Amino acid sequence: PEATTPTPVSTVSQYACQRRTTTKNNNKIFTDAFEVLAESHELNDMEGPCLAFRRAASVLKSLPWTVQNLRVTEDLPCLGEHSMCVIEEILQHGHSFEVEKILSDERYQILKVIPRSKWAVSKAEAQALGNIIDEAVRAITPDAILTLTGGFRRGKDFGHDVDFIVTTPQLGKEERLLTSVIDRLKQQGILLYCEYQASTFDESKLPSHRFEAMDHFAKCFLILRLEDSQVEGGLQTAEEDRRGWRAVRVDLVSPPVDRYAFTLLGWSGSRQFERDLRRFARMERRMLLDNHALYDKTKKEFLAATTEKDIFAHLGLEYIEPWQRNA
Ligand code: TTP
Ligand code: MN
Ligand code: MN
Ligand code: MN
């Protein structure tokens, strides 16, 4: 029978391996909402909040009773403020407005229909995309700087997207570069989806020590149509997917050229390497590092850099090659 009197919530462990979770889910209405929120954060590369919602859902799945009021959730492990708000919304209105908004979001819908495993982009495909972007960038600014970054720069054979930095040798000219590139890809008919974020970069601001804050440069998240004929050796598509093209994710970031080295270091990853680089700077050197700048808290000054090696040197670290940063 459905138990309505909650067992003491204080006995629920934060570890799934100390909970008994069957396929009977008494809190599906909440866990479905959490799953959407987790997925949406995952698609936006926000691993922290994604994990938090997955943990919260997992705790609710283990309960032999249905959550009927908010008070009971206060003593449960792994339920943060955000999760509680969602539960409250559902208890009050029968659904969550935040979740509904995500479900009707165009980007979420596009990303959702293609399973995550299918985004794996091969090295040859990354190379082909590099050629496409290079051609687009050069048509706009012949002396533009285009650099492959992210996992492929670290020597990975596959990635879930391809990351590039684009900028110009003349400071300030990079501002309109990204929108021009987007326009050109659109004209070529290969732009399936685009989300552009204008720069909110403020040079007087101190580097943020929070890694999740990412960066303030102009950037865009694209989904491009890559033709089989553009890839050396052809597309790495599965048997069931022989339509002659595939959708690939591309990240472009466009820093002012004097911030190029910081952006390159920040976008080369891995995420764990970046986190520890920042933590090292803060804890061992009293310096603040992010994708924009390096600040020495002792000297109270910004330290300039034109190469990654300069940044390692400022931090008193031995230089580590990109392919040695797969932490
Ligand atoms: P990702 O492309 O997410 O990761 P990756 O290239 O290492 O791995 P994958 O093969 O799965 O694509 O991000 C690359 C780096 O860029 C990562 O260290 C985080 C950083 N980054 C920022 O600094 N700011 C941003 O806004 C984004 C989206 C990423
Ligand atoms: Mn990623
Ligand atoms: Mn990547
Ligand atoms: Mn990326």
Short mmCIF file of C-alpha atoms and ligand atoms in Angstrom, two decimals:
data_model
loop_
_atom_site.label_atom_id
_atom_site.label_comp_id
_atom_site.label_asym_id
_atom_site.label_seq_id
_atom_site.Cartn_x
_atom_site.Cartn_y
_atom_site.Cartn_z
CA PRO A 1 0.00 0.00 0.00
CA GLU A 2 1.02 3.61 -0.64
CA ALA A 3 2.71 4.88 2.46
CA THR A 4 1.56 8.40 3.25
CA THR A 5 3.35 8.80 6.56
CA PRO A 6 6.91 9.62 5.62
CA THR A 7 9.62 7.47 7.12
CA PRO A 8 12.07 9.70 8.99
CA VAL A 9 13.74 11.75 6.26
CA SER A 10 16.84 12.24 8.36
CA THR A 11 17.70 8.60 7.67
CA VAL A 12 17.96 9.12 3.90
CA SER A 13 21.63 8.91 2.93
CA GLN A 14 23.28 11.27 0.47
CA TYR A 15 24.86 8.20 -1.15
CA ALA A 16 22.82 6.21 -3.66
CA CYS A 17 24.75 3.12 -2.59
CA GLN A 18 23.13 3.45 0.85
CA ARG A 19 19.61 3.85 -0.55
CA ARG A 20 17.21 1.25 -1.95
CA THR A 21 15.81 2.56 -5.22
CA THR A 22 13.36 0.39 -7.15
CA THR A 23 11.72 1.11 -10.53
CA LYS A 24 8.63 2.31 -8.68
CA ASN A 25 8.98 6.07 -8.63
CA ASN A 26 6.56 7.80 -6.27
CA ASN A 27 7.82 11.24 -7.22
CA LYS A 28 7.82 11.09 -11.01
CA ILE A 29 6.18 14.48 -11.35
CA PHE A 30 9.22 16.04 -9.63
CA THR A 31 11.94 13.82 -11.06
CA ASP A 32 10.71 14.37 -14.64
CA ALA A 33 11.04 18.11 -14.08
CA PHE A 34 14.54 17.68 -12.61
CA GLU A 35 15.55 15.56 -15.59
CA VAL A 36 14.58 18.37 -17.98
CA LEU A 37 16.52 20.87 -15.90
CA ALA A 38 19.55 18.56 -15.73
CA GLU A 39 19.47 17.98 -19.48
CA SER A 40 19.13 21.65 -20.24
CA HIS A 41 22.16 22.45 -18.08
CA GLU A 42 24.08 19.58 -19.64
CA LEU A 43 23.37 20.86 -23.14
CA ASN A 44 24.68 24.23 -22.01
CA ASP A 45 27.85 22.64 -20.65
CA MET A 46 26.98 23.51 -17.07
CA GLU A 47 28.06 20.35 -15.34
CA GLY A 48 27.62 21.63 -11.77
CA PRO A 49 23.90 22.41 -11.84
CA CYS A 50 23.31 19.39 -14.09
CA LEU A 51 24.77 17.05 -11.49
CA ALA A 52 22.86 18.80 -8.69
CA PHE A 53 19.50 18.12 -10.37
CA ARG A 54 20.46 14.50 -11.14
CA ARG A 55 21.38 13.98 -7.47
CA ALA A 56 18.13 15.59 -6.30
CA ALA A 57 16.09 13.39 -8.64
CA SER A 58 17.93 10.32 -7.43
CA VAL A 59 17.09 11.07 -3.79
CA LEU A 60 13.39 11.54 -4.60
CA LYS A 61 13.32 8.28 -6.57
CA SER A 62 14.39 6.40 -3.47
CA LEU A 63 11.49 7.60 -1.32
CA PRO A 64 8.73 5.03 -0.67
CA TRP A 65 6.23 7.90 -0.47
CA THR A 66 5.23 10.95 -2.48
CA VAL A 67 6.43 14.40 -1.47
CA GLN A 68 3.30 16.33 -0.48
CA ASN A 69 4.69 19.37 1.21
CA LEU A 70 7.84 21.40 1.08
CA ARG A 71 8.68 21.01 4.75
CA VAL A 72 9.53 17.34 4.34
CA THR A 73 12.18 18.13 1.72
CA GLU A 74 14.13 20.37 4.06
CA ASP A 75 15.78 17.43 5.79
CA LEU A 76 16.48 15.45 2.63
CA PRO A 77 20.05 15.37 1.33
CA CYS A 78 21.07 16.80 -2.06
CA LEU A 79 18.08 19.13 -2.41
CA GLY A 80 19.33 22.65 -2.99
CA GLU A 81 17.45 25.91 -3.09
CA HIS A 82 16.77 25.64 -6.81
CA SER A 83 15.38 22.12 -6.52
CA MET A 84 13.15 23.20 -3.65
CA CYS A 85 11.77 26.10 -5.71
CA VAL A 86 10.84 23.68 -8.47
CA ILE A 87 9.14 21.35 -6.01
CA GLU A 88 7.25 24.29 -4.54
CA GLU A 89 6.06 25.39 -8.00
CA ILE A 90 4.85 21.88 -8.78
CA LEU A 91 3.12 21.49 -5.42
CA GLN A 92 1.34 24.80 -5.94
CA HIS A 93 0.54 24.76 -9.65
CA GLY A 94 0.90 21.14 -10.71
CA HIS A 95 3.79 22.05 -13.01
CA SER A 96 6.94 24.16 -13.14
CA PHE A 97 6.99 27.31 -15.27
CA GLU A 98 10.76 27.09 -15.54
CA VAL A 99 10.58 23.57 -16.94
CA GLU A 100 7.81 24.53 -19.35
CA LYS A 101 9.91 27.40 -20.63
CA ILE A 102 12.82 25.06 -21.33
CA LEU A 103 10.61 22.54 -23.10
CA SER A 104 9.39 25.21 -25.49
CA ASP A 105 12.91 26.56 -26.09
CA GLU A 106 14.09 26.14 -29.69
CA ARG A 107 17.69 25.33 -28.82
CA TYR A 108 16.68 22.72 -26.29
CA GLN A 109 14.40 21.05 -28.83
CA ILE A 110 17.08 20.95 -31.54
CA LEU A 111 19.75 19.60 -29.20
CA LYS A 112 17.36 17.09 -27.68
CA VAL A 113 16.41 15.29 -30.90
CA ILE A 114 20.00 14.34 -31.60
CA PRO A 115 21.28 11.88 -29.00
CA ARG A 116 24.41 13.06 -27.21
CA SER A 117 26.52 10.20 -28.53
CA LYS A 118 25.73 11.28 -32.09
CA TRP A 119 27.45 14.64 -31.61
CA ALA A 120 30.87 12.93 -31.53
CA VAL A 121 32.81 14.69 -34.02
CA SER A 122 35.90 13.06 -35.49
CA LYS A 123 39.28 14.68 -36.10
CA ALA A 124 38.71 14.63 -39.89
CA GLU A 125 35.35 16.34 -39.39
CA ALA A 126 36.94 18.95 -37.12
CA GLN A 127 39.52 19.56 -39.84
CA ALA A 128 36.78 19.99 -42.47
CA LEU A 129 34.95 22.44 -40.21
CA GLY A 130 38.22 24.32 -39.72
CA ASN A 131 38.44 24.77 -43.49
CA ILE A 132 34.86 26.03 -43.70
CA ILE A 133 35.31 28.54 -40.87
CA ASP A 134 38.72 29.57 -42.19
CA GLU A 135 37.24 30.33 -45.60
CA ALA A 136 34.40 32.34 -44.04
CA VAL A 137 36.69 34.30 -41.73
CA ARG A 138 39.22 35.07 -44.45
CA ALA A 139 36.53 36.30 -46.84
CA ILE A 140 35.73 38.96 -44.24
CA THR A 141 39.18 39.79 -42.86
CA PRO A 142 42.11 38.30 -44.82
CA ASP A 143 44.55 38.65 -41.94
CA ALA A 144 42.20 37.20 -39.32
CA ILE A 145 43.58 34.81 -36.71
CA LEU A 146 41.81 31.46 -36.46
CA THR A 147 42.90 28.86 -33.90
CA LEU A 148 41.52 25.43 -33.14
CA THR A 149 41.14 25.01 -29.38
CA GLY A 150 39.21 22.76 -26.94
CA GLY A 151 39.67 19.00 -26.92
CA PHE A 152 41.03 18.77 -30.47
CA ARG A 153 43.91 21.07 -29.57
CA ARG A 154 44.69 18.66 -26.74
CA GLY A 155 45.02 15.90 -29.32
CA LYS A 156 41.70 14.17 -28.73
CA ASP A 157 40.43 11.98 -31.60
CA PHE A 158 36.78 12.76 -30.91
CA GLY A 159 34.90 15.64 -29.34
CA HIS A 160 31.30 16.64 -28.71
CA ASP A 161 31.91 19.91 -30.54
CA VAL A 162 34.70 21.88 -32.24
CA ASP A 163 36.00 25.04 -30.57
CA PHE A 164 37.70 27.93 -32.36
CA ILE A 165 39.08 31.33 -31.42
CA VAL A 166 38.73 34.02 -34.08
CA THR A 167 40.21 37.49 -33.82
CA THR A 168 42.01 40.17 -35.79
CA PRO A 169 45.48 41.69 -35.36
CA GLN A 170 43.88 45.15 -35.11
CA LEU A 171 42.38 45.78 -31.68
CA GLY A 172 38.66 46.52 -31.87
CA LYS A 173 38.19 45.14 -35.35
CA GLU A 174 37.20 41.78 -33.87
CA GLU A 175 33.95 43.27 -32.60
CA ARG A 176 31.98 42.77 -35.78
CA LEU A 177 33.87 39.71 -37.01
CA LEU A 178 31.65 37.06 -35.45
CA THR A 179 28.37 38.47 -36.73
CA SER A 180 29.88 38.72 -40.24
CA VAL A 181 31.01 35.09 -40.07
CA ILE A 182 27.52 34.04 -38.95
CA ASP A 183 25.94 35.98 -41.83
CA ARG A 184 28.23 34.30 -44.30
CA LEU A 185 27.53 30.78 -43.02
CA LYS A 186 23.83 31.61 -43.20
CA GLN A 187 24.18 32.71 -46.84
CA GLN A 188 25.98 29.44 -47.59
CA GLY A 189 22.94 27.60 -46.27
CA ILE A 190 24.93 25.54 -43.77
CA LEU A 191 23.83 27.27 -40.57
CA LEU A 192 21.23 25.09 -38.87
CA TYR A 193 21.18 26.96 -35.59
CA CYS A 194 22.93 29.96 -34.08
CA GLU A 195 23.03 31.55 -30.68
CA TYR A 196 25.11 34.71 -30.53
CA GLN A 197 26.23 36.46 -27.37
CA ALA A 198 27.65 39.94 -27.74
CA SER A 199 30.68 40.89 -25.69
CA THR A 200 30.14 42.10 -22.12
CA PHE A 201 33.87 42.33 -21.49
CA ASP A 202 34.99 45.06 -19.10
CA GLU A 203 38.77 45.44 -18.91
CA SER A 204 38.78 47.17 -15.56
CA LYS A 205 37.15 44.17 -13.85
CA LEU A 206 39.31 41.81 -11.81
CA PRO A 207 39.46 38.21 -13.01
CA SER A 208 36.64 36.13 -11.61
CA HIS A 209 37.78 33.19 -9.52
CA ARG A 210 34.59 31.30 -10.24
CA PHE A 211 35.26 28.92 -13.11
CA GLU A 212 31.58 28.49 -13.93
CA ALA A 213 31.38 32.19 -14.75
CA MET A 214 33.17 31.37 -18.03
CA ASP A 215 33.90 34.51 -20.02
CA HIS A 216 32.54 37.75 -21.35
CA PHE A 217 33.87 37.83 -24.91
CA ALA A 218 31.64 37.80 -27.96
CA LYS A 219 30.87 34.18 -28.75
CA CYS A 220 28.47 31.98 -30.56
CA PHE A 221 27.16 28.50 -30.35
CA LEU A 222 26.44 27.08 -33.80
CA ILE A 223 25.07 23.95 -35.36
CA LEU A 224 26.44 23.52 -38.87
CA ARG A 225 25.54 21.18 -41.65
CA LEU A 226 28.62 19.23 -42.69
CA GLU A 227 28.48 17.43 -46.06
CA ASP A 228 30.03 14.03 -46.58
CA SER A 229 31.98 15.38 -49.57
CA GLN A 230 33.67 18.00 -47.36
CA VAL A 231 35.29 15.43 -45.10
CA GLU A 232 38.40 13.50 -46.04
CA GLY A 233 37.50 9.83 -45.87
CA GLY A 234 33.82 10.76 -45.52
CA LEU A 235 31.57 11.26 -42.52
CA GLN A 236 31.81 8.91 -39.57
CA THR A 237 28.09 8.24 -39.53
CA ALA A 238 26.29 5.24 -38.20
CA GLU A 239 24.68 2.74 -40.59
CA GLU A 240 21.17 4.01 -39.92
CA ASP A 241 22.16 7.57 -40.67
CA ARG A 242 23.22 7.72 -44.33
CA ARG A 243 21.65 10.97 -45.47
CA GLY A 244 24.98 12.38 -46.70
CA TRP A 245 25.38 15.10 -44.10
CA ARG A 246 25.38 15.54 -40.37
CA ALA A 247 24.82 18.28 -37.83
CA VAL A 248 27.89 19.35 -35.86
CA ARG A 249 28.29 21.70 -32.92
CA VAL A 250 30.76 24.55 -33.15
CA ASP A 251 31.80 27.11 -30.51
CA LEU A 252 33.40 30.35 -31.67
CA VAL A 253 34.84 32.93 -29.30
CA SER A 254 36.19 36.28 -30.34
CA PRO A 255 38.45 38.06 -27.81
CA PRO A 256 40.34 41.31 -28.46
CA VAL A 257 43.80 40.30 -29.67
CA ASP A 258 45.55 41.52 -26.49
CA ARG A 259 43.55 38.88 -24.58
CA TYR A 260 44.26 36.11 -27.07
CA ALA A 261 46.70 34.15 -24.86
CA PHE A 262 44.29 34.09 -21.88
CA THR A 263 41.44 32.94 -24.07
CA LEU A 264 43.56 30.27 -25.74
CA LEU A 265 44.67 28.92 -22.37
CA GLY A 266 41.13 29.07 -20.98
CA TRP A 267 39.46 27.41 -23.96
CA SER A 268 42.04 24.68 -24.43
CA GLY A 269 40.86 22.91 -21.29
CA SER A 270 40.48 20.36 -19.98
CA ARG A 271 37.95 21.73 -17.56
CA GLN A 272 39.73 20.01 -14.69
CA PHE A 273 43.06 21.44 -15.82
CA GLU A 274 41.52 24.94 -15.96
CA ARG A 275 39.97 24.62 -12.53
CA ASP A 276 43.26 23.62 -10.99
CA LEU A 277 45.19 26.29 -12.88
CA ARG A 278 42.92 28.92 -11.33
CA ARG A 279 43.04 27.29 -7.93
CA PHE A 280 46.84 27.15 -8.08
CA ALA A 281 47.04 30.82 -9.06
CA ARG A 282 44.77 31.83 -6.19
CA MET A 283 46.07 29.56 -3.45
CA GLU A 284 49.77 29.34 -4.26
CA ARG A 285 50.48 32.70 -5.93
CA ARG A 286 47.80 35.11 -4.69
CA MET A 287 46.88 35.72 -8.32
CA LEU A 288 43.53 35.70 -10.10
CA LEU A 289 43.37 34.00 -13.49
CA ASP A 290 40.48 33.71 -15.90
CA ASN A 291 39.92 33.73 -19.69
CA HIS A 292 40.43 37.50 -19.80
CA ALA A 293 43.39 38.34 -17.60
CA LEU A 294 45.86 37.53 -14.83
CA TYR A 295 45.91 39.76 -11.77
CA ASP A 296 48.59 39.82 -9.08
CA LYS A 297 46.88 40.60 -5.76
CA THR A 298 50.19 41.28 -4.01
CA LYS A 299 51.46 43.79 -6.55
CA LYS A 300 47.90 44.94 -7.29
CA GLU A 301 48.50 44.84 -11.04
CA PHE A 302 47.44 43.03 -14.18
CA LEU A 303 50.11 40.88 -15.84
CA ALA A 304 50.14 41.04 -19.63
CA ALA A 305 50.76 38.01 -21.85
CA THR A 306 50.99 37.41 -25.56
CA THR A 307 51.51 33.64 -25.36
CA GLU A 308 50.45 30.81 -23.07
CA LYS A 309 54.11 30.44 -22.10
CA ASP A 310 54.02 33.99 -20.69
CA ILE A 311 51.12 33.03 -18.43
CA PHE A 312 52.82 29.87 -17.15
CA ALA A 313 55.95 31.97 -16.51
CA HIS A 314 53.97 34.60 -14.57
CA LEU A 315 52.56 31.78 -12.43
CA GLY A 316 56.00 30.29 -11.88
CA LEU A 317 54.88 27.07 -13.52
CA GLU A 318 56.72 24.87 -15.98
CA TYR A 319 55.09 25.10 -19.38
CA ILE A 320 52.67 22.26 -20.06
CA GLU A 321 51.89 21.47 -23.70
CA PRO A 322 48.21 21.35 -24.77
CA TRP A 323 48.37 17.58 -25.32
CA GLN A 324 49.56 17.23 -21.72
CA ARG A 325 46.48 19.04 -20.36
CA ASN A 326 43.96 16.19 -20.64
CA ALA A 327 43.48 16.17 -16.86
P1 TTP B 1 34.26 22.16 -24.28
O1 TTP B 1 34.14 22.29 -25.73
O2 TTP B 1 32.99 22.04 -23.51
O3 TTP B 1 35.15 20.91 -23.85
P2 TTP B 1 36.31 20.13 -24.60
O4 TTP B 1 36.58 20.71 -25.94
O5 TTP B 1 37.44 20.07 -23.64
O6 TTP B 1 35.72 18.67 -24.73
P3 TTP B 1 34.71 18.12 -25.86
O7 TTP B 1 35.54 17.23 -26.72
O8 TTP B 1 33.67 17.36 -25.08
O9 TTP B 1 34.14 19.27 -26.61
O10 TTP B 1 35.04 23.40 -23.68
C1 TTP B 1 36.38 23.68 -24.01
C2 TTP B 1 36.96 24.64 -23.02
O11 TTP B 1 36.40 25.93 -23.18
C3 TTP B 1 36.72 24.24 -21.57
O12 TTP B 1 37.95 24.25 -20.88
C4 TTP B 1 35.84 25.30 -21.02
C5 TTP B 1 36.09 26.47 -21.92
N1 TTP B 1 34.95 27.37 -22.09
C6 TTP B 1 35.07 28.64 -21.58
O13 TTP B 1 36.09 28.98 -20.98
N2 TTP B 1 34.03 29.52 -21.75
C7 TTP B 1 32.88 29.17 -22.38
O14 TTP B 1 31.96 29.99 -22.51
C8 TTP B 1 32.77 27.82 -22.92
C9 TTP B 1 31.54 27.37 -23.63
C10 TTP B 1 33.83 26.97 -22.75
MN MN B 2 31.98 19.78 -22.90
MN MN B 3 35.00 21.13 -27.31
MN MN B 4 32.89 23.83 -26.68
#
